[in-house]
Short mmCIF file of C-alpha atoms in Angstrom, two decimals:
data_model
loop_
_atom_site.label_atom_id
_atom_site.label_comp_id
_atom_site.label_asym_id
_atom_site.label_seq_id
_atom_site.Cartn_x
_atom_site.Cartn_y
_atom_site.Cartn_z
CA UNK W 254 101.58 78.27 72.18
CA UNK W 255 104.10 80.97 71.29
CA UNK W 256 103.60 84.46 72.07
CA UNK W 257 105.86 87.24 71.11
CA UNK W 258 106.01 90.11 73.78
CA UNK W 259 106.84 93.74 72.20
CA UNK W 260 108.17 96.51 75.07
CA UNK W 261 109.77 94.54 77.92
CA UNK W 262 109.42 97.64 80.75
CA UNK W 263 107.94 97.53 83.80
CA UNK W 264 104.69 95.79 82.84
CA UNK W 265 105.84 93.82 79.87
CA UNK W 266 108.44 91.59 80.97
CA UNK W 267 106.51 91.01 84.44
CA UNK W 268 103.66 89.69 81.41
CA UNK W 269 106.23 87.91 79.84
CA UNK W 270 107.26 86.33 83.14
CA UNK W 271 103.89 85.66 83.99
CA UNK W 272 103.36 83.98 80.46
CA UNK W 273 106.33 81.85 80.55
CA UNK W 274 105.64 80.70 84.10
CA UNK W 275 102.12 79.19 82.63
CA UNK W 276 104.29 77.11 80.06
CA UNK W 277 104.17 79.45 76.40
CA UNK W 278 106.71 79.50 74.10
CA UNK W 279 107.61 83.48 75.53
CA UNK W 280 109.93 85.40 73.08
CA UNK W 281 110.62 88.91 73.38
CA UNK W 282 111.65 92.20 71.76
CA UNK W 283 112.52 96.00 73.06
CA UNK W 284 114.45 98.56 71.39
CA UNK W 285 116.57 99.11 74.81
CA UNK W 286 119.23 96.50 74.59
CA UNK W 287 119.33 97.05 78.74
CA UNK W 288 115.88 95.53 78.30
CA UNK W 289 117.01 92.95 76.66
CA UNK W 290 119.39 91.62 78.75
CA UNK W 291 116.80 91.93 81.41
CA UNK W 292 114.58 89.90 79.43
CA UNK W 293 117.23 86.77 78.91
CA UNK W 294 117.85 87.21 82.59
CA UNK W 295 114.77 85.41 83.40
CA UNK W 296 114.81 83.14 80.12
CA UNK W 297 112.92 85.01 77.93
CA UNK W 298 114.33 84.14 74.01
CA UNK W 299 115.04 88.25 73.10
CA UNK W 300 115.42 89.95 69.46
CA UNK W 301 117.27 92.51 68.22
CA UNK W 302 114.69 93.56 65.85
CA UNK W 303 110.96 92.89 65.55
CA UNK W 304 111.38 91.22 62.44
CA UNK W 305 113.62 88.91 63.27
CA UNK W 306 111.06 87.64 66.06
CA UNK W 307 108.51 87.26 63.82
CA UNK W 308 110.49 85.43 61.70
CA UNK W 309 110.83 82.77 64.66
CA UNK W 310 107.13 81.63 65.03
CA UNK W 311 106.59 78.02 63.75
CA UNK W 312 103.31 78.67 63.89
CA UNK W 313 100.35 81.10 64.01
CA UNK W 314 101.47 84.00 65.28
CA UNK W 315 100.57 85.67 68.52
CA UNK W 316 101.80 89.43 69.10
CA UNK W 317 101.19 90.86 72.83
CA UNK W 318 102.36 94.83 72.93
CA UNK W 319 102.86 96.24 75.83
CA UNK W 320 104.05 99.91 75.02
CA UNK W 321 103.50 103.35 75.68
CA UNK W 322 100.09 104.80 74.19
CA UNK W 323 100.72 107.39 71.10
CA UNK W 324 103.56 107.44 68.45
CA UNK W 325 105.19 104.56 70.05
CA UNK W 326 102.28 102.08 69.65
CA UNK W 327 101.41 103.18 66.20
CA UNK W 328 104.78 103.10 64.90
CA UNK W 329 105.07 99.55 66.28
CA UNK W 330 101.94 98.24 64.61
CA UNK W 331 102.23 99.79 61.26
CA UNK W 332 105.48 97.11 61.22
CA UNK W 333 103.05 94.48 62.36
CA UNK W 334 100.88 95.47 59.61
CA UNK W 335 103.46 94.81 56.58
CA UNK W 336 105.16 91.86 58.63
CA UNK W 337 102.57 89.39 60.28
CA UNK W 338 100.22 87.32 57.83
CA UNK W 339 96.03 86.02 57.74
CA UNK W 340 94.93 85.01 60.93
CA UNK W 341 97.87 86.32 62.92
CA UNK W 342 96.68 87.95 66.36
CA UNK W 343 97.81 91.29 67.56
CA UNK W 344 96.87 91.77 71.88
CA UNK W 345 97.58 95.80 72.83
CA UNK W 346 97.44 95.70 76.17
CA UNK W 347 99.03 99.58 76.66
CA UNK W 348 96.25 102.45 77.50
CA UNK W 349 95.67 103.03 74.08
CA UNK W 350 92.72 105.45 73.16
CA UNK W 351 89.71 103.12 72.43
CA UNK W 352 89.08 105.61 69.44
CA UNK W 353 92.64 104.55 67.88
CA UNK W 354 91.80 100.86 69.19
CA UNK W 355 88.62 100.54 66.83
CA UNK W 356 89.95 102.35 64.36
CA UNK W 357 93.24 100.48 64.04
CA UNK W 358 91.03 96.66 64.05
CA UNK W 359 89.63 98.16 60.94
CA UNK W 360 92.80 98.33 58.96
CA UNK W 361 94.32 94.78 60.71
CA UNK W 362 90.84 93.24 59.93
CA UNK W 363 90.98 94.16 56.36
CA UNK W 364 94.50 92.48 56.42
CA UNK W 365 92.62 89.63 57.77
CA UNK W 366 94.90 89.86 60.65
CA UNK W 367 92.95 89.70 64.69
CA UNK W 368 92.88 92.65 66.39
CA UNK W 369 92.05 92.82 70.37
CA UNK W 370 92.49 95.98 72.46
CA UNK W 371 93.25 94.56 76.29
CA UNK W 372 93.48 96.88 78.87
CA UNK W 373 96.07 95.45 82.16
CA UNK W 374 95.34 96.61 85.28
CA UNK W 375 97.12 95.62 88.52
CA UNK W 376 100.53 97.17 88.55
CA UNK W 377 103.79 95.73 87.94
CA UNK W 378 102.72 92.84 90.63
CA UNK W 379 99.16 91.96 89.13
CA UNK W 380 101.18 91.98 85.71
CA UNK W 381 103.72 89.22 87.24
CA UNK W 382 101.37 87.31 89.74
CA UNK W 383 97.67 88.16 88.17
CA UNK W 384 96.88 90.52 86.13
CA UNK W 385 93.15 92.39 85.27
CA UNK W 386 92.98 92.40 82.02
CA UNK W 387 89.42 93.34 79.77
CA UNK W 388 89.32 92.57 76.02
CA UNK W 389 88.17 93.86 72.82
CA UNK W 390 88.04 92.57 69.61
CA UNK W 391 85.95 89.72 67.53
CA UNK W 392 84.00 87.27 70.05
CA UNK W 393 84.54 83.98 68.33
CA UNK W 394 88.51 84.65 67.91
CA UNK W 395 88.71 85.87 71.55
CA UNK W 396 87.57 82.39 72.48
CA UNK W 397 90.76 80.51 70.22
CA UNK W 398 93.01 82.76 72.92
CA UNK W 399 90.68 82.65 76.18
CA UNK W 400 92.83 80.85 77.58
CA UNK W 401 95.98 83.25 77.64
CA UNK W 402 93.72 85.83 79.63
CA UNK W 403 93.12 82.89 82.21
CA UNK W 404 95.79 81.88 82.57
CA UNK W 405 97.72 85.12 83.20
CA UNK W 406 94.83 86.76 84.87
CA UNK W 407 93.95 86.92 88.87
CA UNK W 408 91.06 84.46 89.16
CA UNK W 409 87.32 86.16 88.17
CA UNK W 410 90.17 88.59 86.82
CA UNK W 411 89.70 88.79 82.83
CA UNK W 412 86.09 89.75 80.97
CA UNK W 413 85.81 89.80 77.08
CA UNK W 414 84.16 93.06 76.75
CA UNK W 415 83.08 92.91 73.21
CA UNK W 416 83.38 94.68 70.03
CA UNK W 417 86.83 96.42 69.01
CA UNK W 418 87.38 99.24 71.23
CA UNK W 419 85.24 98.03 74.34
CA UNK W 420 88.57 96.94 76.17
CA UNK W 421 90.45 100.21 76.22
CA UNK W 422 87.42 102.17 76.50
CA UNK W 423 86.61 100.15 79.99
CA UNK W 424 90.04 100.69 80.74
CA UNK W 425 89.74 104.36 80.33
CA UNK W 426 87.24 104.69 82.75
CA UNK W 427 88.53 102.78 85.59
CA UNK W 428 91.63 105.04 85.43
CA UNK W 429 89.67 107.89 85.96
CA UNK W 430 87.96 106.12 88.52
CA UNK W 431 91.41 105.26 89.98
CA UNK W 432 92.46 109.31 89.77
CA UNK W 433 89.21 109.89 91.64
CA UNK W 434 90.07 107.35 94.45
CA UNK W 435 93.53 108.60 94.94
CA UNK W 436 92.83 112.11 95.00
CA UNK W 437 90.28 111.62 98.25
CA UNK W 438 92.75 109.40 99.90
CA UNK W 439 95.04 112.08 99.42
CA UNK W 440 93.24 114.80 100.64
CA UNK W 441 92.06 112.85 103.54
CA UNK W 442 95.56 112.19 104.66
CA UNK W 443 95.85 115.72 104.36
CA UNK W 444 93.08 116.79 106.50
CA UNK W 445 94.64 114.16 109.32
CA UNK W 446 98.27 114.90 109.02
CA UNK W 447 97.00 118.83 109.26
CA UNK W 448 94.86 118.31 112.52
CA UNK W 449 95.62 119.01 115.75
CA UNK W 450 96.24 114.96 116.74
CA UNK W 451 99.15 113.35 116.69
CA UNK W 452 98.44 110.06 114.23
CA UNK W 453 100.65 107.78 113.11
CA UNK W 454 99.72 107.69 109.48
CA UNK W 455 101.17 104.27 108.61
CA UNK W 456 98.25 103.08 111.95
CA UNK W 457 95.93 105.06 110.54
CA UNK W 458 96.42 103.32 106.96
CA UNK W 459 96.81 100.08 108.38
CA UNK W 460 93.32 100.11 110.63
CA UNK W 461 91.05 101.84 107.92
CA UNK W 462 92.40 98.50 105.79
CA UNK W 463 90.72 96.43 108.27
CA UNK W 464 87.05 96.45 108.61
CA UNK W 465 86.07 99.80 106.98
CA UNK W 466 84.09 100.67 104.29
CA UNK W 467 87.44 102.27 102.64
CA UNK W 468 89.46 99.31 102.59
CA UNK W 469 91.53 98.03 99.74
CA UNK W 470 94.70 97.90 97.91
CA UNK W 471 95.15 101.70 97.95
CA UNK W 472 95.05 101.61 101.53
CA UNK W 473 97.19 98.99 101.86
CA UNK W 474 99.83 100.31 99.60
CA UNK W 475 99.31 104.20 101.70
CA UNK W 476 100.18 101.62 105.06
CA UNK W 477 103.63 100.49 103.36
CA UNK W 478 104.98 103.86 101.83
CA UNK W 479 103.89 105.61 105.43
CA UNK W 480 105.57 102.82 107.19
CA UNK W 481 109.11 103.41 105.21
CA UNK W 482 108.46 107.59 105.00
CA UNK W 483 106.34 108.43 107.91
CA UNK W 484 105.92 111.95 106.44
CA UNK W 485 106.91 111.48 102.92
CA UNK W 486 110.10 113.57 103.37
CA UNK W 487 111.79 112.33 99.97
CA UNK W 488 108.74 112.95 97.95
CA UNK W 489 107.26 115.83 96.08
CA UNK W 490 103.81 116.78 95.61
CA UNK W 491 103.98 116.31 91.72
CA UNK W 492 101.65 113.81 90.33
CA UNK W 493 101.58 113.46 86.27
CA UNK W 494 98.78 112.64 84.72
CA UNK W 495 99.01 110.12 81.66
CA UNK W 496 96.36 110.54 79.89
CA UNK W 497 93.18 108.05 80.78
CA UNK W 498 91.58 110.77 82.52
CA UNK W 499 91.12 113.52 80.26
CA UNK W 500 90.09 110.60 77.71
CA UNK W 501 87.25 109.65 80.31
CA UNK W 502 86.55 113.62 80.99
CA UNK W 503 86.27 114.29 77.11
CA UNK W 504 83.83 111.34 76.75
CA UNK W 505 81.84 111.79 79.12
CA UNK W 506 81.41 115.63 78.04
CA UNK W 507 80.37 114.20 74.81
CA UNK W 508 77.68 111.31 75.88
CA UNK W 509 76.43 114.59 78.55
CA UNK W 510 77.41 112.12 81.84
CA UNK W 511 78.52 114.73 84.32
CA UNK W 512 81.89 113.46 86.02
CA UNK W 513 83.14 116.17 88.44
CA UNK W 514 84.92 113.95 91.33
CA UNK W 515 87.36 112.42 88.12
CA UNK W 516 87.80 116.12 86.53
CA UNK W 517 88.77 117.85 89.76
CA UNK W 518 91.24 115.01 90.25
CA UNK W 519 92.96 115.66 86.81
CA UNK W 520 92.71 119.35 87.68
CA UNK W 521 94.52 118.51 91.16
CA UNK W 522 96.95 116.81 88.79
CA UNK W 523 97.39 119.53 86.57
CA UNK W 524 97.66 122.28 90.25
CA UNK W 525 100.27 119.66 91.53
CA UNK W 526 103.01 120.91 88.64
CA UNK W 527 103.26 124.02 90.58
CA UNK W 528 102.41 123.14 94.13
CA UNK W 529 104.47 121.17 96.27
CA UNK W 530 101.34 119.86 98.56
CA UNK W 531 100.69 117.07 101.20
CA UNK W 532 97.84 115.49 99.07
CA UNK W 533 99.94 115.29 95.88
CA UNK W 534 102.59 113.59 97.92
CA UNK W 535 99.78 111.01 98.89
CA UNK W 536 99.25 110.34 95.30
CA UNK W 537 102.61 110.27 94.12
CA UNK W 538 103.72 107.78 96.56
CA UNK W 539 100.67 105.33 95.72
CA UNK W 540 101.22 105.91 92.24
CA UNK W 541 104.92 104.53 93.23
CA UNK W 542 103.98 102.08 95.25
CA UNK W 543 101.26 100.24 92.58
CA UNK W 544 102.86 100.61 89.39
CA UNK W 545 106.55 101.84 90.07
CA UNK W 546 105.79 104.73 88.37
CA UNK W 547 108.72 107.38 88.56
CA UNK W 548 108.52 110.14 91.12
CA UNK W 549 110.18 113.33 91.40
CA UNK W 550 111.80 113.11 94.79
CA UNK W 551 113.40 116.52 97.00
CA UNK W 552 116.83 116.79 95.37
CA UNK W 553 115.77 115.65 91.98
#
């Protein structure tokens, strides 16, 4: 099967890598030519222009974006829109707002183009080695490309979640869940690091990993960036905040679910612009150690 990969950052080319790996026809486009060369690095066919990709398929055609939520995305598939043909199938698997997500399978349906909102989760590794992916869109389409989420998904790792929008909107909420879990670890190191014992924070990461009831991959990723920055000298306290949450705040306001533990994170969020403190630092670094997101170091 070929599959066209639009936005070959951090997360797309690892899902072009991981697509390619299971044995599709992987060909790529970004508008950073840098990108590109990345992209024929590890023997992905790249494009200068979108167009000229789409002009490539031999057969159906099979559009995965992986691109920044907002202008970006839109821009990107109103092209789609005038360029791909019936029965063509669009994947957006960026953090899209599930409100734009059912609204935007409305206009590719009544091009009689397939639609599917698909939020990734797993960082840049889960992306490369086994992603979490959760999909929107019509059920008995979803099952013609099943196989693509199975293949480039952890194992138990994919769920079709139903109607247009469904995908994102799950994704929403387990990113403010995410904010939520991130901001206690954070202040918990805090509270430790603050005490009057001298811990070795990188230990203390490393044995609440084994055994406890707060064990996991956020744990395991505090254990690594404590091990290389025992104090996290080179970081800053300045977490940014991209989005999900206030989407998941906003929502929840209007359904009447009260969600405090995910609003004071975003709030935290918001706080850590101005101050430089331990907890934010927490964050930043697991932010940077799950998804290489960019962090704003001392000297920057």
């Amino acid at each position: 099967m070929e599959v066209g990969v639009v936005g070959l950052g951090k997360m797309g080319l690892n899902i072009a890598c991981n697509l390619k790996s299971h044995h599709y026809d992987v060909m790529g486009y970004d508008v950073s030519e840098q990108v590109r060369e990345n992209g024929k690095k590890e023997g992905i066919r790249m494009y200068h222009n979108l167009e000229t990709m789409i002009q490539a398929f031999k057969e159906r055609k099979v559009i995965w974006l992986m691109l920044p939520a907002g202008e970006i995305t839109e821009g990107v598939l109103q092209t789609l829109m005038k360029t791909l043909t019936k029965n063509d199938i669009v994947i957006e698997g960026g953090n899209s707002n599930f409100k734009d997500s059912i609204r935007r399978a409305q206009a590719f349906k009544e091009l009689g183009i397939h639609y599917f909102d698909c939020g990734t989760s797993g960082g840049i590794s889960g992306a490369l080695g086994g992603a979490c992916t959760m999909i929107g869109g019509d059920a008995e389409v979803f099952k013609e490309i099943e196989q693509i989420f199975k293949d480039i998904s952890v194992e138990n790792g994919y769920l079709y979640t139903g109607k247009s929008g469904s995908g994102h909107f799950l994704k929403m909420v387990h990113n403010g869940i995410e904010y939520g879990m991130m901001q206690a670890i954070g202040e918990g190191f805090q509270v430790v690091s603050q005490s009057e014992f001298d811990y070795d924070l990188a230990q203390v990461a490393r044995v609440w990993n084994h055994g406890s009831v707060i064990r996991g991959w956020l744990m395991e990723i505090a254990q690594q960036q404590f091990m290389e920055s025992p104090n996290l000298e080179e970081y800053r306290g300045i977490v940014a905040a991209s989005g999900e949450a206030k989407w998941t705040i906003e929502t929840a306001l209007d359904m009447g679910v009260a969600v405090p533990t995910i609003a004071l994170s975003l709030f935290m969020r918001n706080l850590s612009q101005e101050d430089d403190s331990f907890s934010a630092k927490v964050v930043s670094a697991l932010r940077n150690g799950f998804g290489g997101h960019t962090v704003v170091k001392k000297d920057d």
